[in-house]
Structures are given as C-alpha cells and as structure tokens.
Coordinates of C-alpha atoms in Angstrom, one line a residue:
Chain B
M197 CA -79.9 51.9 -140.5
I198 CA -81.4 53.5 -137.5
R199 CA -84.8 52.1 -136.5
L200 CA -86.7 52.4 -133.1
K201 CA -90.2 51.2 -132.5
N202 CA -92.4 51.8 -129.7
V203 CA -89.4 52.2 -127.4
E204 CA -89.9 52.8 -123.6
K205 CA -86.8 53.1 -121.3
T206 CA -87.4 52.8 -117.7
Y207 CA -85.0 52.5 -114.8
N208 CA -85.4 50.6 -111.8
G209 CA -88.9 50.0 -113.0
H210 CA -90.5 53.4 -112.3
I211 CA -88.3 56.1 -113.5
T212 CA -89.1 57.0 -117.2
A213 CA -86.6 57.9 -119.3
L214 CA -88.2 57.4 -122.8
S215 CA -91.3 56.2 -124.0
G216 CA -93.1 55.8 -127.3
I217 CA -90.1 56.7 -129.2
N218 CA -90.5 55.9 -133.0
L219 CA -87.5 57.3 -135.1
Q220 CA -85.8 56.0 -138.2
V221 CA -82.8 57.1 -139.7
E222 CA -81.6 56.3 -143.0
K223 CA -78.0 55.9 -144.4
G224 CA -75.9 59.0 -144.7
E225 CA -78.5 61.4 -142.5
F226 CA -77.1 63.6 -140.0
V227 CA -79.2 64.5 -136.9
F228 CA -79.5 66.5 -134.3
L229 CA -81.0 65.3 -131.0
V230 CA -81.9 68.2 -129.1
G231 CA -84.1 69.3 -125.9
P232 CA -83.2 70.1 -121.9
S233 CA -80.9 67.9 -119.7
G234 CA -83.1 65.2 -118.4
A235 CA -84.8 65.1 -121.5
G236 CA -83.7 61.2 -122.6
K237 CA -80.8 62.5 -125.3
S238 CA -78.4 60.6 -123.8
T239 CA -80.3 57.4 -122.8
L240 CA -81.0 57.4 -126.9
I241 CA -77.6 57.5 -127.7
K242 CA -77.0 54.8 -125.1
L243 CA -79.5 52.5 -126.7
L244 CA -77.7 52.9 -130.2
Y245 CA -74.3 51.7 -128.6
R246 CA -76.0 49.0 -126.9
E247 CA -75.1 50.0 -123.6
E248 CA -78.6 50.4 -122.6
V249 CA -81.7 47.9 -123.6
P250 CA -84.9 48.6 -123.9
T251 CA -87.5 47.9 -121.6
K252 CA -89.9 47.6 -124.3
G253 CA -90.4 47.9 -128.0
E254 CA -87.5 47.6 -130.6
V255 CA -84.1 48.8 -131.3
S256 CA -82.3 48.1 -134.5
V257 CA -79.3 49.3 -135.6
L258 CA -77.1 48.3 -138.6
G259 CA -80.0 45.3 -139.0
E260 CA -79.1 44.2 -135.5
D261 CA -81.7 43.9 -132.9
L262 CA -80.1 45.4 -130.0
G263 CA -82.3 44.0 -127.3
R264 CA -82.2 40.4 -128.6
M265 CA -78.0 40.6 -129.1
R266 CA -76.2 37.7 -127.2
R267 CA -73.7 39.7 -124.7
S268 CA -70.6 37.8 -126.8
Q269 CA -72.0 39.8 -129.7
I270 CA -71.7 43.2 -128.4
P271 CA -68.0 44.0 -129.4
F272 CA -68.2 43.3 -132.5
F273 CA -71.4 45.1 -133.1
R274 CA -69.9 48.1 -131.7
R275 CA -66.6 48.0 -133.8
R276 CA -69.1 49.2 -136.8
I277 CA -70.1 52.3 -135.0
G278 CA -67.8 55.1 -133.3
V279 CA -68.9 56.8 -130.1
V280 CA -68.0 60.3 -129.0
F281 CA -68.5 61.9 -125.4
Q282 CA -68.6 64.9 -123.9
D283 CA -65.7 63.6 -121.2
F284 CA -63.9 62.5 -124.2
K285 CA -63.0 59.0 -122.5
L286 CA -59.5 58.3 -123.6
L287 CA -56.9 56.3 -121.8
E288 CA -54.7 58.7 -119.9
D289 CA -51.8 56.5 -119.8
R290 CA -51.4 56.0 -123.6
T291 CA -50.2 58.6 -126.0
V292 CA -52.7 60.3 -128.9
Y293 CA -51.3 57.7 -131.2
E294 CA -52.0 54.6 -129.0
N295 CA -55.3 56.0 -128.0
V296 CA -56.5 55.7 -131.6
A297 CA -54.6 52.9 -132.4
F298 CA -56.3 51.1 -129.6
A299 CA -59.5 51.1 -131.6
L300 CA -57.4 49.1 -134.4
R301 CA -55.9 46.9 -131.8
V302 CA -58.7 45.2 -130.5
T303 CA -60.1 44.2 -133.8
N304 CA -56.8 42.2 -134.8
C305 CA -55.9 44.5 -137.3
P306 CA -52.4 43.8 -138.9
A307 CA -49.5 46.4 -137.0
R308 CA -48.7 48.2 -140.4
E309 CA -52.3 48.5 -141.5
I310 CA -52.5 50.2 -138.3
Q311 CA -49.9 52.5 -138.4
K312 CA -51.4 53.9 -142.0
R313 CA -54.9 54.3 -140.8
V314 CA -54.1 55.7 -137.7
M315 CA -51.8 58.5 -139.0
N316 CA -54.4 59.4 -141.6
A317 CA -57.1 59.7 -138.9
L318 CA -54.8 61.8 -136.9
H319 CA -54.5 63.6 -140.7
I320 CA -58.1 64.1 -140.5
V321 CA -58.3 65.9 -137.0
N322 CA -54.9 67.5 -137.5
L323 CA -53.3 66.2 -134.9
R324 CA -50.3 64.3 -136.3
D325 CA -47.9 66.5 -134.7
R326 CA -49.0 65.8 -131.3
R327 CA -49.2 61.7 -131.8
D328 CA -46.6 61.1 -128.8
A329 CA -48.5 63.5 -126.5
Y330 CA -50.4 62.0 -123.5
P331 CA -54.0 63.3 -123.2
Q332 CA -53.4 65.6 -120.2
E333 CA -51.0 67.8 -122.2
L334 CA -53.8 68.8 -124.5
S335 CA -56.4 71.1 -124.6
G336 CA -60.1 70.0 -124.2
G337 CA -60.6 71.0 -128.1
E338 CA -57.6 68.3 -128.7
Q339 CA -58.7 65.8 -127.1
Q340 CA -62.3 65.5 -128.5
R341 CA -60.3 65.6 -131.3
V342 CA -58.4 62.3 -130.7
A343 CA -61.8 60.9 -129.2
I344 CA -62.9 61.5 -133.0
A345 CA -59.9 60.5 -134.8
R346 CA -60.3 57.0 -132.4
A347 CA -63.8 56.5 -133.6
L348 CA -63.3 57.4 -137.7
V349 CA -60.4 55.1 -137.6
R350 CA -62.3 52.3 -138.0
K351 CA -64.3 53.8 -141.1
P352 CA -67.9 53.1 -138.6
E353 CA -71.0 53.0 -140.4
I354 CA -72.1 55.1 -137.7
L355 CA -70.8 57.8 -135.5
L356 CA -72.5 59.0 -132.1
A357 CA -71.7 61.8 -130.1
D358 CA -73.5 62.6 -126.9
E359 CA -72.8 66.3 -126.2
P360 CA -69.2 66.0 -128.0
T361 CA -69.0 70.1 -127.5
G362 CA -70.4 70.2 -123.6
N363 CA -66.9 70.9 -122.3
L364 CA -65.6 73.4 -125.3
D365 CA -65.6 77.1 -126.0
P366 CA -67.3 78.0 -129.1
S367 CA -64.2 78.4 -131.3
T368 CA -63.4 74.9 -130.5
S369 CA -66.6 73.5 -130.6
M370 CA -66.8 75.0 -134.5
E371 CA -63.8 72.7 -135.1
I372 CA -65.6 69.8 -133.8
F373 CA -68.9 70.0 -135.5
R374 CA -66.9 70.7 -139.1
L375 CA -65.1 67.1 -138.1
L376 CA -68.5 65.7 -137.7
E377 CA -70.0 66.9 -140.8
R378 CA -67.0 66.1 -142.7
A379 CA -67.3 62.5 -141.5
N380 CA -70.9 62.6 -142.8
L381 CA -69.8 63.8 -146.1
Y382 CA -67.9 60.3 -146.5
G383 CA -71.0 58.4 -145.9
T384 CA -71.2 57.8 -142.2
T385 CA -74.5 58.3 -140.5
V386 CA -74.4 60.7 -137.4
V387 CA -76.6 61.3 -134.6
V388 CA -75.5 64.3 -132.1
A389 CA -77.2 65.2 -128.7
T390 CA -76.4 68.5 -128.1
H391 CA -77.1 72.0 -126.7
A392 CA -75.2 73.7 -129.0
R393 CA -77.8 76.0 -130.3
A394 CA -75.9 78.4 -132.6
F395 CA -74.5 75.2 -134.5
V396 CA -77.7 73.8 -134.6
D397 CA -79.1 76.7 -136.1
A398 CA -76.3 77.0 -138.8
M399 CA -75.5 73.9 -140.0
K400 CA -79.7 73.4 -140.7
K401 CA -79.5 69.5 -140.5
R402 CA -82.4 67.2 -139.3
V403 CA -83.4 68.2 -135.5
V404 CA -85.2 65.9 -133.5
E405 CA -86.5 67.6 -130.2
L406 CA -87.0 65.1 -126.9
R407 CA -88.9 66.5 -124.1
D408 CA -89.4 64.2 -121.2
G409 CA -88.6 61.2 -122.8
R410 CA -90.8 61.5 -125.9
I411 CA -90.3 63.0 -129.3
V412 CA -91.9 66.5 -129.8
R413 CA -90.4 67.5 -133.0
D414 CA -88.5 65.9 -136.0
V415 CA -88.0 68.0 -138.8
R416 CA -85.7 68.3 -141.6
R417 CA -83.2 71.4 -141.9
G418 CA -84.6 72.3 -138.8
S419 CA -83.4 74.9 -136.0
Y420 CA -82.8 74.0 -132.4
S421 CA -86.2 75.1 -131.2
E422 CA -89.3 76.2 -133.4
Chain N
M86 CA -51.1 36.0 -127.2
F87 CA -47.9 38.5 -127.4
H88 CA -49.7 41.6 -127.3
A89 CA -51.6 40.4 -124.3
F90 CA -48.2 39.9 -122.6
A91 CA -46.8 43.1 -124.0
E92 CA -49.7 44.7 -122.5
A93 CA -49.4 43.1 -118.9
W94 CA -45.8 44.2 -118.9
K95 CA -46.9 48.0 -119.7
G96 CA -49.8 47.3 -117.5
L97 CA -47.5 46.5 -114.1
R98 CA -45.0 49.7 -115.2
R99 CA -47.7 52.6 -115.9
N100 CA -49.7 51.0 -112.8
G101 CA -46.2 51.2 -110.6
L102 CA -47.0 52.2 -107.4
S103 CA -50.2 49.5 -107.0
S104 CA -48.2 46.7 -108.8
F105 CA -45.5 47.2 -106.1
L106 CA -48.2 47.0 -103.6
S107 CA -50.0 43.7 -105.0
L108 CA -46.4 42.2 -105.4
L109 CA -45.6 43.1 -101.7
T110 CA -48.9 41.4 -100.3
T111 CA -48.4 38.3 -102.5
F112 CA -44.9 38.1 -101.3
I113 CA -45.8 38.4 -97.4
A114 CA -48.9 36.4 -97.8
L115 CA -47.1 33.5 -99.5
S116 CA -43.9 33.9 -96.8
L117 CA -46.4 33.2 -93.9
L118 CA -47.9 30.4 -96.1
G119 CA -44.1 29.3 -96.7
A120 CA -43.2 29.4 -93.2
T121 CA -46.3 27.5 -91.9
F122 CA -45.8 24.7 -94.2
L123 CA -41.8 24.7 -92.9
V124 CA -42.8 25.0 -89.3
E125 CA -45.5 21.6 -90.0
A126 CA -42.6 19.9 -92.0
N127 CA -40.4 20.1 -89.4
L128 CA -42.8 18.9 -86.5
R129 CA -43.6 16.2 -88.9
Y130 CA -39.8 15.5 -89.1
M131 CA -39.3 15.5 -85.6
F132 CA -42.0 13.3 -84.8
K133 CA -40.8 10.9 -87.4
T134 CA -37.5 11.1 -86.0
V135 CA -38.7 9.6 -82.3
E136 CA -41.1 7.3 -83.8
Q137 CA -38.2 5.6 -85.6
G138 CA -36.4 5.0 -82.4
M139 CA -39.1 3.0 -81.2
D140 CA -39.3 -0.6 -81.4
V141 CA -40.8 -4.0 -80.3
Q142 CA -38.8 -6.6 -79.0
A143 CA -39.9 -10.3 -79.1
F144 CA -38.4 -13.0 -76.8
L145 CA -38.1 -16.5 -78.0
K146 CA -38.3 -20.2 -76.5
K147 CA -34.6 -20.8 -75.3
G148 CA -32.7 -23.2 -77.1
I149 CA -34.4 -22.4 -80.2
S150 CA -32.8 -23.8 -83.3
P151 CA -31.4 -21.8 -86.3
T152 CA -34.0 -23.1 -88.7
E153 CA -36.5 -22.0 -86.5
I154 CA -35.0 -18.5 -86.1
G155 CA -34.8 -18.3 -89.9
E156 CA -38.6 -19.5 -90.4
I157 CA -39.5 -16.9 -87.6
L158 CA -37.5 -13.9 -89.4
A159 CA -39.0 -14.9 -92.7
A160 CA -42.8 -14.8 -90.6
V161 CA -42.0 -11.5 -88.9
K162 CA -41.1 -10.0 -92.5
E163 CA -44.4 -10.5 -93.8
I164 CA -46.8 -8.9 -91.3
P165 CA -48.0 -5.6 -92.5
G166 CA -46.4 -2.6 -91.1
V167 CA -42.6 -4.0 -90.5
S168 CA -40.1 -2.2 -91.9
D169 CA -37.3 -4.2 -89.9
V170 CA -36.1 -7.3 -88.3
T171 CA -33.1 -7.9 -86.4
Y172 CA -32.3 -11.2 -84.5
V173 CA -30.3 -10.6 -81.3
S174 CA -28.6 -14.1 -80.1
P175 CA -28.0 -14.3 -76.2
E176 CA -24.3 -13.6 -76.8
D177 CA -25.2 -10.5 -78.6
G178 CA -27.6 -9.9 -75.8
L179 CA -25.1 -10.1 -72.9
K180 CA -22.9 -7.7 -74.9
E181 CA -25.3 -4.9 -75.3
L182 CA -25.9 -5.5 -71.0
R183 CA -22.3 -5.0 -70.8
E184 CA -22.2 -2.0 -72.5
M185 CA -25.2 -0.3 -70.9
F186 CA -23.9 -1.5 -67.2
Q187 CA -19.7 -0.9 -68.1
D188 CA -19.4 0.5 -64.4
M189 CA -21.0 -3.1 -62.9
A190 CA -19.5 -5.5 -65.5
S191 CA -18.9 -7.5 -63.1
V192 CA -22.5 -8.3 -62.0
L193 CA -22.4 -10.3 -65.4
D194 CA -19.2 -12.4 -64.9
G195 CA -19.7 -15.9 -65.2
L196 CA -22.9 -15.3 -67.4
E197 CA -21.4 -16.2 -70.5
T198 CA -21.0 -20.1 -69.3
N199 CA -24.8 -19.8 -68.0
N200 CA -26.3 -17.3 -70.1
P201 CA -29.7 -16.6 -69.0
L202 CA -30.8 -14.3 -71.5
P203 CA -33.3 -15.6 -74.1
P204 CA -32.6 -15.2 -78.0
K205 CA -34.7 -12.0 -78.9
I206 CA -35.6 -10.4 -82.3
E207 CA -36.2 -6.3 -82.3
V208 CA -38.7 -5.3 -84.7
K209 CA -39.0 -1.8 -86.4
T210 CA -42.7 -0.8 -87.6
T211 CA -43.4 1.4 -90.2
G212 CA -45.1 4.0 -87.7
V213 CA -45.8 4.2 -84.4
E214 CA -49.6 3.4 -85.1
E215 CA -48.6 -0.1 -86.2
I216 CA -46.6 -0.9 -83.3
V217 CA -50.2 -2.4 -81.5
S218 CA -51.0 -4.7 -84.3
V219 CA -47.5 -6.1 -85.1
A220 CA -47.2 -6.9 -81.6
S221 CA -50.1 -8.6 -81.2
S222 CA -49.0 -10.7 -84.7
L223 CA -45.9 -11.4 -83.0
R224 CA -47.7 -12.8 -80.0
G225 CA -49.6 -15.2 -82.6
I226 CA -46.0 -16.8 -84.0
P227 CA -44.6 -20.1 -82.7
G228 CA -41.7 -19.9 -80.9
V229 CA -42.0 -16.5 -79.5
E230 CA -42.6 -16.6 -75.6
D231 CA -43.5 -12.8 -74.7
V232 CA -43.5 -9.2 -76.7
I233 CA -42.8 -6.0 -75.0
Y234 CA -42.9 -2.5 -76.3
Q235 CA -43.1 0.9 -74.5
K236 CA -47.1 1.1 -74.0
E237 CA -47.5 4.5 -72.7
A238 CA -44.8 6.1 -75.0
Q239 CA -46.4 4.7 -77.9
K240 CA -50.1 6.0 -76.8
K241 CA -49.0 9.3 -76.7
L242 CA -46.8 9.5 -79.8
E243 CA -50.0 8.0 -81.5
A244 CA -52.2 10.6 -80.0
I245 CA -49.7 13.6 -80.6
G246 CA -49.3 12.3 -84.2
R247 CA -52.7 12.4 -85.0
V248 CA -53.1 15.9 -84.0
L249 CA -50.2 16.8 -85.4
Q250 CA -50.9 15.9 -88.8
I251 CA -54.2 17.4 -88.6
A252 CA -53.0 20.9 -87.3
G253 CA -50.5 20.9 -89.9
L254 CA -52.9 20.4 -92.4
A255 CA -55.2 22.8 -91.0
G256 CA -52.5 25.5 -90.6
V257 CA -51.2 24.9 -94.1
I258 CA -54.8 24.8 -95.5
S259 CA -55.9 28.1 -93.3
M260 CA -52.8 30.0 -94.5
G261 CA -53.4 29.0 -97.8
V262 CA -56.8 30.4 -97.8
V263 CA -55.7 33.3 -96.5
S264 CA -53.2 34.3 -98.8
V265 CA -55.5 33.6 -101.5
L266 CA -58.2 36.2 -100.4
V267 CA -55.4 38.7 -99.3
I268 CA -54.0 38.5 -102.9
G269 CA -56.8 38.2 -104.4
N270 CA -58.2 41.2 -102.4
S271 CA -55.3 43.5 -103.5
I272 CA -55.5 42.5 -107.5
R273 CA -59.5 43.3 -106.9
L274 CA -58.1 46.7 -105.6
T275 CA -56.0 47.2 -109.0
I276 CA -58.8 46.3 -110.9
I277 CA -61.2 48.8 -109.4
A278 CA -58.4 51.5 -109.9
R279 CA -58.4 50.5 -113.5
R280 CA -62.0 50.0 -114.1
H281 CA -62.2 53.4 -116.3
E282 CA -60.0 51.7 -118.5
V283 CA -61.9 48.8 -118.9
A284 CA -65.2 50.7 -119.5
I285 CA -63.1 52.2 -122.3
M286 CA -61.9 49.3 -124.0
K287 CA -65.4 47.6 -123.8
L288 CA -66.6 50.9 -125.7
V289 CA -64.1 50.4 -128.4
G290 CA -65.6 46.7 -129.0
A291 CA -63.0 44.7 -127.1
T292 CA -64.0 41.5 -126.2
D293 CA -64.1 40.2 -123.0
G294 CA -61.2 38.0 -123.6
F295 CA -59.2 40.7 -125.2
I296 CA -59.9 43.0 -122.2
T297 CA -59.0 40.0 -119.6
A298 CA -55.7 38.4 -121.0
P299 CA -53.2 41.3 -119.9
F300 CA -54.6 41.3 -116.6
F301 CA -54.5 37.6 -116.2
F302 CA -51.0 37.8 -117.2
E303 CA -50.3 40.6 -114.9
G304 CA -51.7 38.6 -112.1
L305 CA -49.5 35.9 -113.1
L306 CA -46.4 37.7 -113.3
L307 CA -46.9 39.4 -110.0
G308 CA -47.9 36.0 -108.5
F309 CA -44.7 34.4 -109.8
F310 CA -42.5 37.1 -108.8
G311 CA -44.1 36.8 -105.3
A312 CA -43.9 33.5 -105.2
V313 CA -39.8 33.4 -106.2
A314 CA -39.2 36.3 -103.7
A315 CA -40.8 34.5 -100.6
S316 CA -39.1 31.3 -101.4
G317 CA -35.9 33.1 -101.5
M318 CA -36.4 35.2 -98.3
L319 CA -37.4 31.6 -96.6
I320 CA -34.8 29.7 -97.9
G321 CA -32.2 32.4 -96.5
V322 CA -33.6 32.2 -93.1
Y323 CA -34.2 28.8 -93.0
Y324 CA -30.8 28.2 -93.5
W325 CA -29.4 30.9 -91.3
L326 CA -32.0 29.2 -88.5
S327 CA -31.2 25.7 -88.9
G328 CA -27.6 26.7 -88.5
W329 CA -28.4 28.6 -85.6
L330 CA -30.4 25.7 -83.9
A331 CA -28.0 23.1 -84.9
A332 CA -24.9 24.7 -82.9
T333 CA -27.2 25.6 -80.2
L334 CA -29.4 22.8 -79.7
P335 CA -27.8 19.9 -81.6
Y336 CA -30.3 16.8 -80.4
L337 CA -33.0 19.0 -82.0
P338 CA -33.8 17.0 -85.1
V339 CA -34.1 20.1 -87.7
L340 CA -35.4 19.0 -91.5
P341 CA -32.0 19.4 -93.7
L342 CA -32.3 22.5 -95.8
D343 CA -31.6 20.0 -99.2
G344 CA -32.8 19.5 -102.6
P345 CA -36.5 18.2 -101.8
L346 CA -37.3 20.9 -99.0
T347 CA -36.2 23.5 -102.0
T348 CA -38.2 22.0 -104.3
D349 CA -41.1 21.7 -101.9
I350 CA -41.4 25.3 -101.1
L351 CA -40.7 26.5 -104.5
T352 CA -43.1 24.3 -105.8
I353 CA -46.3 24.9 -103.3
L354 CA -45.4 28.8 -103.4
V355 CA -45.2 29.1 -106.8
I356 CA -48.1 27.4 -108.0
T357 CA -50.0 28.8 -104.9
G358 CA -49.0 32.4 -106.7
L359 CA -49.3 31.7 -110.4
A360 CA -52.9 30.3 -109.4
V361 CA -54.1 33.1 -107.3
G362 CA -52.5 35.4 -109.4
G363 CA -54.0 34.9 -112.7
F364 CA -57.2 33.3 -111.9
G365 CA -57.7 35.8 -109.1
S366 CA -57.4 38.7 -111.4
A367 CA -59.5 37.2 -114.1
L368 CA -62.2 36.6 -111.7
S369 CA -62.3 40.0 -109.9
L370 CA -62.3 41.5 -113.5
R371 CA -65.6 39.8 -114.4
K372 CA -67.8 42.0 -112.3
Y373 CA -66.3 44.5 -114.3
L374 CA -67.1 43.6 -117.5
T375 CA -70.9 42.5 -117.4

C-alpha cells in the first residue's frame, strides 16, 4: 500500500529533512508517526500525497511510483487518498455541505450521488445538523470533523493526517482520533503524524518514531516513547 | 461546463469587492482604449475630408473634338488612383468664373463670343499620395496641354497623412497594451487573494482544467461587462460631444455617430475585454497550479 525505499529529501540542496527512510505500510494498518517538531513527520506525509517528491530513493503509494508520476496524473492519484491537516484547510466561503461535496464535484460524480454520499459522510462525523453553517461559525473540533468528512466522502484507500489535533483541546481530540479509528475499521489505511502522547499511548497502534529525519523506532502496539 | 459557469458567477459574488475593483479597472482601461480609437478615427476622418477636396486639373488642346475628349476621359479612368473624372467645357469654365467673381462680372463680358479658356478635365484621386503619379500620367495623354495641382498643399497633406497613420496606430496599440497589462494585473491580484482556495482544490484532486475553468469564465464575464459599460459610456459622451461641436464649430468635420462607428467601438472593446479577461485569468492562474 505504502512503500518507501532509501528515501532522502533535501531542501535547497543542503537542508536535509529526511534520509535513509525505509518504511512499509500494509493495507488496513493504522500508523502513528511521532517525534519532535522538525523531525520530518510533515515532510514524510507530504511525500505520501505527492506534494513533495523525494530527492533520492523511491516512494510508492497505491502501486504508483510518485517520483515518476506525471503532473497530469496527480489529481487522479489524490482522489484515492484523503488528507487532514492541523489547520483544517476548508473553503471559508462555502458551507459545510459544499466543502464536503467539493471533493466529489471534482470527480464529476452525478449530483444525486453527491447528495447521498455527503449526507452519509456528515452523518459519520455527526454534523448533519450543521450542514448549512460556514466554517467560521464552527468550533475547531467541528471544523476538523468537516475536514474528515471531506476526506472520507470518497471512501479513500488511504487517510493521511498531519497533526489533526494540534489546535484542539483533549476531549475534542478524543473525538477526532475515534473518527480516524472508525475509518480504519472500515478498511482504510491510516497514517497520522501527531504529538498527542496520551492518545498514542492509549490506542496501542503501530508507532514509527522519527528523529532528525531518520526512523529511530518502529514498533507494533507501541507507545509515544520507549 | 455549466458547473464552471455557475462557479464563475458564484465566485464573482463571493469576492464582491475585488470583482468590483477588477470590473472598474477593466472599465477604465477599455474606456481609454476606446477614447484613443475615437480620436484616431476622427483625425483620419478630418484628413480624408480635406484630402477629398483636392483635385488635379488637366487643360486640353483648344478646339479638341468630342471624340478626342471621349478618348481622353476613357484613358484617364484607366489610370490607377483615379476615383472620378469630370469634363469642364470652356463654356462651363466661364460660368464657374462668373460665379467666383460675381462683383466683377463686367470684366468677363464679351468673352462668350471669344472664349479664351481651354477645355479641361477635373480629376479626383483616391488619396493625396496618388496625386503626383496621376498628374504625371495625365501629362502623357495626347491632347493634354498642361496639368496643375496644389503642389505644396499636396506635399504637406501627404506628410501629415503618414504621421497620422503611424501615430494613430501607435496610440491605439499602446493603449491596447496598457489595458491588457492593467486588466491582467488586477486579475492577478484577485487570484493571489484566492491562492488558498486554489491550493485546497488541488489537494482534493481537482484537475488544472477544473480549477481554471471558473476563473476563465469569471475573466470573460468581467471583460464583457467592463467592455459593454465602457462602450455605453463612450457612445453617450461622443453623442453629446459631437452635438456640441456641430453647434459651436460647424466647419469642423466630425465623424458621425452612426451604426458602423458604434459597431466598431463595441467590437474593439468587447473583443479586447473578452480576450484579456479570459486568457489573462487563465494565464495568471497557471503560476499557482504548478
């Protein structure tokens, strides 16, 4: 599902963000990426949805060699994965419903199908009643749930999350992790970069720890630190 | 397609202020372009009016026969650059003189029986630049004694005509370039303000075409409305101004505000507006897509 071989990523030719990364994630896995700020977690996530390309090595996601992917193919690749961010990245001038529907509109999905699937996704994140609200009228937790609904509405094979609870309080964070876990139960492969120690410890998932751009630990049913 | 158009309309409404400012910019830039065009068209028209007043006169041999005159007229019509030929008999020439010198008609008394005037033909050319060559061709026709025209005036007019043509073209082109740059820049600012939106669209897997289409239509709409508003304003002002000029400076030739002129303004402005609006936004957007 996800395979990184000897991946190195440098910026401007000398700032090394990642080096010697070898990582394999199988279908249906739930993986936490942990480590201090600047360890390379975000860069790794960006490599997985082809926002960045590796300087060296090979990144293969869903059977696609991302380093060699043609620019015109990127949108079609991204439709197969969902991405969630710390800052939600919602379209501020569109309603909750429209934000989620947008992910389907770009795929030329028929209108009737869109409505059914959007309402279903909003049901999963428990936001059906707020479908006509605008993002700025929502709490941080609600906004992140909209972002998750947008990611899930296309039934992605992979769900990536970069610090999804970075701006949220603990009880709200709890809801978000539950949603990610629920998506995982339905068969979606989930990779979450996070600092939320308590949740990582409680959820007992695979933990990959990064430090200075290298993988220093990769354990099944692990905790935030050794 | 329909989706892109609907999105374009929503996009304009959502970004009301910046859309309005782009529209205003388009309106001003296109108004300037249109005004330059109107000034240029009027200068050309004035020039043409003066130019058409100029003609070449060829004096023929005295006592020339009507057959010969017919042959000469036919030959003159064949000369390139000739638009019109009229034969003026000695009798007609005398009448012209009488009209010119009404006060001193007595001087001309008695000339009817012994008319000293040679028969002549008056030749109009298609343009002032043809006068010299037409005159020399006329000299080569048998039966033509002498050819006269206003040498100095012809030279000056020809020079003015050349300057006018170049300056007019340069003026319209440079205003065209200015409006393209100004409109393009205002579109660029609109897109910079919305680059966040573009980034999110890319993130959820929208193709370049899907992202660009609404911006392209927004540009088209802005260009179109800007052009129509500018044309309307210019036509209104021109109507008022030409009326005022006709009343105060009646001898000044002003291009009449008729169908063709209105169509010209509309065509130039709408085409410029659509092209710059549509392609300006599509091209500006490309930078944020890569």
